[in-house]
Amino acid sequence: MSKTRDSLKTLIASTIPPEDLSEQRIEDLITLSEDIFDDYGDTRDAYEPGQIGDLIKKKLWKDNNAPDKAVRFTNLYSRLLTLPILTRKWAILQLLDYLSTLEAPVTPSEGPQRSSREIRAAANPVRPKAPGDVQQPRSGLQDASSARLNQQPPDDDEPRYGVDSHKRTGPIGRPKIEPNNAAPTDAGIDGEFPSAEADPRPSEMSLLRDLPFTLQGLSSHNLPFTTISTLALPSGLPLPIVSLLHTLAEPSLLYKSLTEFVQSREEGLVGQSLRAAIGIELRSYLGLIATLESEIKRVLVSSQKASGQIPMRSIGVTLKRCVVWTRDATMGLRLMSLMAEESKSKKGGQLISLIHSFSTSYGDPFVSAFAERMLTHLTRPFYDMLRQWIYDGELSDPYHEFFVTEQGESEDMRNHDTRRAAATSVWEDKYKTEKTLVPSIITDDFAQKIFLIGKSLNFLRYGCGDSSWVEAYSKDTSKELRYGDTATLESSVDQAYKATMARLVHLMDDKFKLFDHLHALKKYLLLGQGDFVALLTESLASNLDRPAGTQYRHTLTAQLEHAVRGSNAQYETSDVLRRLDARVIETGQGETGWDVFTLDYRIDSPVDVVITSWANKQYLALFNFLWRIKRVEFALGSTWRRFMTGARGVLGSVDDKLGSDWKNARCVVAEMIHFINQLQYYILFEVIEASWDVLQAAIHKPDCTLDDLITAHARYLNDITKKSLLGSTRSPLTGQREDSFTKQLHYLLKTMLAYKDAVDGLYSFSVAEFTRRQELNARIETRTAAGQWGRTEKDDAEDFNSPLPGPGDRLRNRGARTSEAGGRESPFPPSALAQQNDDQMLPALRARLQELSADFKVKLATLLGDLMVQPIQDAKFLGMVMNFNDVYKPARRKKDRKEKDRKTPAPSRTDTRAESRAEGSKA
């Protein structure tokens, strides 16, 4: 006390002028200050920290018309909060506010001194509140904090049955309380405990005695629970007391419902964690109730010692103070009740997103902090599953709460298309992401990265047989993950993503030789190895000219091995050569070996994840198309070589009769060779090589993943198919997809082969004519040497009826052989050949050649016209290269022209008459 007296003496000396000070006055002022402090100690706990500033500001606004004092106080209050020396700033403000309510003390020289209690009583007269002063309660989570901060503190001199003007209702609804219908009495309270004999109604002390049981959801003598959700109040209580009991009944009923929720059964780890988190909060609530019960017991013991004559204002525990003390707990119970109600239809990530929405969607700091505390316990199962997924590649989710789900084989086959179902199930079809289970605490991109990490580890373990590396990686890098540690989570995921992707791409390249297989497919199935393709075509030509039924796999395999040994393909690895094979596809009636021969490249797991069966079909279609082009090129090349060699021999001898025919044939064959060379160059270099460069750039990126490899390879095949004029295109007029280019190219290739057969027929006719002339010359020379006439009329007559074969006989024999062999490439049917004689053969050959030549030019002009209107720039370039000197006149197909004419509206009758008048005026 000496330290307090010294401080008071210093304060008095610095406040009162020295001429007015005396030892007696100083002693009187110190005594008065001590009395004020003693009286102040009974009410200093009525306010919470932070309330007193708002209370003083309201008083200043109320007592002063001008806002100057309130603004000045706000500035001083802000400066006070920034001072680091003072620790109990709110207590200082509360003391100053208390002193401002006291009247100026009367010194001994001015009159009789009054006690501090009398001074305070004079400054604050007692004004009892009427029941009609009750305000309407406010509800909602938004008012939880503002109601607590803005409420008026309980006044010890007010009647004990005060009214809480800031009572709030919970989100689930107001508790059902059944008070008795007896009207409340208006009996006044004199500030002391009422006796049982004077008033049969339960006193506030009796209600306080039963309050701990009520707050725990247990029935008591005065406050029994009639049902699980109904609390009965005593009859005859004043309205203020009823209002306070209404407020205190809310946490009681919420606690009972939450206790049942915690004890309920839930099949889900996250749901069980929610119940555990709520249980922890309920135990904290019980701790508060235990503290409150100890205070109530202390008051009861003090009251018994004083025989119940202690004034109510001296008691530290009242119903109103219990409302204040349980206000935050009630707010927490409301939040947990709302969470429990909305969590019934949610699980896993949905439940985490629900609780996280309370943290992000409400501006109340209490709600946000409460939700964050709940999330700390709630997310533990989620982070345990996440840790096993990104470090072990294992999905530990017995209740299907994680956003990564494992699929069944039958479900995959039903729900996936052909392209995806063809891939290895371990990568494409085993695991999927469930968007609805992705919690809001992570983004969609982050969830996709997590999904790729676990899927890659699982594929390394079961698809690549690299479980030892996965186990070592998990042992070295595994960390504990928990909510709130965002930096650790992001760094762990980033490191795991880089490590697993790098390991997976390294295995696919180094161990399984994925890139080598892609290169081999390009060289052998896309005919990129020129010497191998040329040797294979030449060695198989004679064999493939025979019918398809005479083709045997061992013969084709032997020719394939011969082509490999005779070209640079012999330097390939044994693994590549072992996978390369020749086979015969399904045969049809009248087909030759060229139509059924194909190369095959076998792909094993896990490379089939990238080179799927869909990709194998694409490679097969491209090979068949390129092989047909190569066949036409070989056929036209053989015909051209026959032109060159025959021009100095057989063809030169019959130039007087067939010279113009051979000249026209050479021109047409040159056009065909130009077309086939440009088409082959375009596909092999402008399409395949360019797409291959794009593929190489995509698969050699530093951050390339297996999904990137699959996507890049699929795009590579799609680009080749589309730019090679094999894919279906959408008509610019009809809007429908059609394989127009594929049909046109196949028709042109068939036309060129038919023209080659017709040229072969003309060559056979020339050879027969040359032979006949040689025989006739030999007969003339023999007769001339014998002194006879070299040629007579009899010889002409015999020659006309001669059984010796002429050009027509040779062609007929060739046609018969072709028919017996089952070939389809003879320019004339055998019946027509059999009926034609030598005089009819040559005109028929000329007509056939002219017809095929004209058909080729018309179809080529149509193809060029279609290429000019395609959106693919490379296709337009192909059309320009084929017609660089404008020798062809590009034209559209008749079907497109009809569609265009159909869409063009017919001229009206008025327009027709106007055109007729215009023509008449011109005439």
Short mmCIF file of N, CA and C in Angstrom, two decimals, residues 176-239:
data_model
loop_
_atom_site.label_atom_id
_atom_site.label_comp_id
_atom_site.label_asym_id
_atom_site.label_seq_id
_atom_site.Cartn_x
_atom_site.Cartn_y
_atom_site.Cartn_z
N LYS A 176 -36.66 -24.36 -28.37
CA LYS A 176 -38.05 -24.44 -27.94
C LYS A 176 -38.09 -24.51 -26.42
N ILE A 177 -38.64 -23.43 -25.79
CA ILE A 177 -38.70 -23.33 -24.33
C ILE A 177 -40.15 -23.16 -23.94
N GLU A 178 -40.57 -23.86 -22.96
CA GLU A 178 -41.96 -23.86 -22.55
C GLU A 178 -42.11 -23.20 -21.18
N PRO A 179 -42.32 -21.87 -21.12
CA PRO A 179 -42.60 -21.24 -19.83
C PRO A 179 -44.06 -21.46 -19.42
N ASN A 180 -44.29 -21.33 -18.16
CA ASN A 180 -45.67 -21.45 -17.68
C ASN A 180 -46.47 -20.26 -18.15
N ASN A 181 -47.77 -20.40 -18.32
CA ASN A 181 -48.62 -19.33 -18.81
C ASN A 181 -48.95 -18.30 -17.75
N ALA A 182 -48.50 -18.50 -16.51
CA ALA A 182 -48.78 -17.52 -15.47
C ALA A 182 -48.12 -16.21 -15.79
N ALA A 183 -48.80 -15.13 -15.60
CA ALA A 183 -48.26 -13.81 -15.92
C ALA A 183 -47.18 -13.45 -14.93
N PRO A 184 -46.12 -12.80 -15.40
CA PRO A 184 -45.05 -12.41 -14.48
C PRO A 184 -45.53 -11.32 -13.54
N THR A 185 -45.05 -11.39 -12.33
CA THR A 185 -45.42 -10.38 -11.33
C THR A 185 -44.57 -9.15 -11.47
N ASP A 186 -45.04 -8.05 -10.99
CA ASP A 186 -44.30 -6.80 -11.05
C ASP A 186 -43.69 -6.45 -9.70
N ALA A 187 -43.50 -7.45 -8.88
CA ALA A 187 -42.92 -7.18 -7.56
C ALA A 187 -41.52 -6.66 -7.71
N GLY A 188 -41.21 -5.63 -6.99
CA GLY A 188 -39.89 -5.02 -7.09
C GLY A 188 -38.86 -5.81 -6.31
N ILE A 189 -37.63 -5.61 -6.65
CA ILE A 189 -36.50 -6.28 -6.00
C ILE A 189 -35.68 -5.20 -5.30
N ASP A 190 -35.36 -5.42 -4.08
CA ASP A 190 -34.67 -4.39 -3.30
C ASP A 190 -33.18 -4.54 -3.32
N GLY A 191 -32.66 -5.38 -4.20
CA GLY A 191 -31.20 -5.51 -4.30
C GLY A 191 -30.66 -6.61 -3.45
N GLU A 192 -31.46 -7.38 -2.75
CA GLU A 192 -30.99 -8.49 -1.94
C GLU A 192 -31.69 -9.76 -2.39
N PHE A 193 -31.15 -10.89 -1.96
CA PHE A 193 -31.75 -12.18 -2.32
C PHE A 193 -33.14 -12.27 -1.72
N PRO A 194 -34.14 -12.58 -2.53
CA PRO A 194 -35.48 -12.74 -1.97
C PRO A 194 -35.56 -14.05 -1.20
N SER A 195 -36.32 -14.06 -0.18
CA SER A 195 -36.49 -15.25 0.64
C SER A 195 -37.61 -16.11 0.09
N ALA A 196 -37.56 -17.39 0.37
CA ALA A 196 -38.56 -18.33 -0.14
C ALA A 196 -39.93 -18.05 0.45
N GLU A 197 -39.96 -17.57 1.72
CA GLU A 197 -41.25 -17.32 2.34
C GLU A 197 -41.94 -16.11 1.69
N ALA A 198 -41.16 -15.10 1.31
CA ALA A 198 -41.75 -13.90 0.73
C ALA A 198 -42.20 -14.12 -0.69
N ASP A 199 -41.47 -14.93 -1.50
CA ASP A 199 -41.80 -15.12 -2.92
C ASP A 199 -41.59 -16.59 -3.28
N PRO A 200 -42.66 -17.32 -3.70
CA PRO A 200 -42.50 -18.75 -4.03
C PRO A 200 -41.74 -18.98 -5.32
N ARG A 201 -41.52 -17.98 -6.11
CA ARG A 201 -40.76 -18.15 -7.35
C ARG A 201 -39.31 -18.44 -7.04
N PRO A 202 -38.63 -19.27 -7.89
CA PRO A 202 -37.20 -19.56 -7.62
C PRO A 202 -36.38 -18.28 -7.73
N SER A 203 -35.49 -18.14 -6.81
CA SER A 203 -34.62 -16.96 -6.81
C SER A 203 -33.54 -17.10 -7.86
N GLU A 204 -32.86 -16.03 -8.09
CA GLU A 204 -31.76 -16.06 -9.06
C GLU A 204 -30.65 -16.97 -8.59
N MET A 205 -30.44 -17.02 -7.28
CA MET A 205 -29.42 -17.93 -6.75
C MET A 205 -29.79 -19.38 -7.01
N SER A 206 -31.08 -19.70 -6.89
CA SER A 206 -31.51 -21.07 -7.19
C SER A 206 -31.32 -21.40 -8.67
N LEU A 207 -31.62 -20.42 -9.51
CA LEU A 207 -31.41 -20.64 -10.94
C LEU A 207 -29.93 -20.77 -11.26
N LEU A 208 -29.10 -20.01 -10.58
CA LEU A 208 -27.65 -20.14 -10.79
C LEU A 208 -27.16 -21.51 -10.35
N ARG A 209 -27.75 -22.04 -9.26
CA ARG A 209 -27.34 -23.36 -8.77
C ARG A 209 -27.64 -24.44 -9.81
N ASP A 210 -28.74 -24.32 -10.54
CA ASP A 210 -29.11 -25.32 -11.54
C ASP A 210 -28.52 -25.04 -12.92
N LEU A 211 -27.94 -23.86 -13.09
CA LEU A 211 -27.47 -23.48 -14.43
C LEU A 211 -26.39 -24.40 -14.98
N PRO A 212 -25.36 -24.84 -14.23
CA PRO A 212 -24.35 -25.74 -14.81
C PRO A 212 -24.93 -27.03 -15.37
N PHE A 213 -25.95 -27.57 -14.70
CA PHE A 213 -26.58 -28.79 -15.21
C PHE A 213 -27.34 -28.52 -16.51
N THR A 214 -28.00 -27.36 -16.54
CA THR A 214 -28.75 -27.02 -17.75
C THR A 214 -27.82 -26.82 -18.93
N LEU A 215 -26.71 -26.16 -18.69
CA LEU A 215 -25.78 -25.91 -19.79
C LEU A 215 -25.16 -27.20 -20.32
N GLN A 216 -25.19 -28.27 -19.52
CA GLN A 216 -24.68 -29.56 -19.97
C GLN A 216 -25.78 -30.45 -20.54
N GLY A 217 -26.99 -29.89 -20.68
CA GLY A 217 -28.09 -30.67 -21.23
C GLY A 217 -28.70 -31.63 -20.26
N LEU A 218 -28.53 -31.39 -18.95
CA LEU A 218 -29.09 -32.27 -17.91
C LEU A 218 -30.25 -31.57 -17.23
N SER A 219 -31.25 -32.34 -16.87
CA SER A 219 -32.42 -31.78 -16.18
C SER A 219 -32.09 -31.47 -14.73
N SER A 220 -32.71 -30.41 -14.20
CA SER A 220 -32.53 -30.02 -12.81
C SER A 220 -33.91 -29.75 -12.22
N HIS A 221 -33.92 -29.34 -10.93
CA HIS A 221 -35.19 -29.14 -10.24
C HIS A 221 -35.98 -27.99 -10.85
N ASN A 222 -35.32 -26.90 -11.12
CA ASN A 222 -36.00 -25.72 -11.63
C ASN A 222 -36.05 -25.66 -13.16
N LEU A 223 -35.12 -26.33 -13.81
CA LEU A 223 -35.03 -26.26 -15.29
C LEU A 223 -34.97 -27.69 -15.84
N PRO A 224 -36.08 -28.37 -15.92
CA PRO A 224 -36.09 -29.75 -16.44
C PRO A 224 -36.24 -29.74 -17.97
N PHE A 225 -35.71 -30.80 -18.61
CA PHE A 225 -35.88 -31.04 -20.04
C PHE A 225 -37.06 -32.00 -20.21
N THR A 226 -38.12 -31.51 -20.78
CA THR A 226 -39.29 -32.37 -20.99
C THR A 226 -39.07 -33.33 -22.16
N THR A 227 -38.46 -32.84 -23.22
CA THR A 227 -38.07 -33.69 -24.36
C THR A 227 -36.63 -33.38 -24.72
N ILE A 228 -36.17 -34.06 -25.76
CA ILE A 228 -34.77 -33.89 -26.14
C ILE A 228 -34.49 -32.47 -26.65
N SER A 229 -35.52 -31.79 -27.12
CA SER A 229 -35.33 -30.45 -27.67
C SER A 229 -36.22 -29.41 -26.99
N THR A 230 -36.69 -29.69 -25.77
CA THR A 230 -37.59 -28.78 -25.07
C THR A 230 -37.11 -28.60 -23.64
N LEU A 231 -37.01 -27.34 -23.21
CA LEU A 231 -36.63 -26.99 -21.85
C LEU A 231 -37.78 -26.22 -21.21
N ALA A 232 -38.24 -26.68 -20.04
CA ALA A 232 -39.36 -26.05 -19.34
C ALA A 232 -38.84 -25.06 -18.33
N LEU A 233 -39.39 -23.84 -18.34
CA LEU A 233 -39.01 -22.78 -17.42
C LEU A 233 -40.00 -22.71 -16.27
N PRO A 234 -39.54 -22.28 -15.12
CA PRO A 234 -40.48 -22.12 -13.99
C PRO A 234 -41.53 -21.08 -14.31
N SER A 235 -42.67 -21.21 -13.68
CA SER A 235 -43.76 -20.27 -13.90
C SER A 235 -43.62 -19.05 -13.00
N GLY A 236 -44.16 -17.94 -13.48
CA GLY A 236 -44.22 -16.73 -12.68
C GLY A 236 -42.95 -15.92 -12.67
N LEU A 237 -41.98 -16.21 -13.55
CA LEU A 237 -40.75 -15.44 -13.58
C LEU A 237 -40.96 -14.13 -14.32
N PRO A 238 -40.27 -13.09 -13.89
CA PRO A 238 -40.36 -11.82 -14.64
C PRO A 238 -39.82 -11.98 -16.06
N LEU A 239 -40.29 -11.09 -16.90
CA LEU A 239 -39.87 -11.16 -18.31
C LEU A 239 -38.36 -11.02 -18.50
#
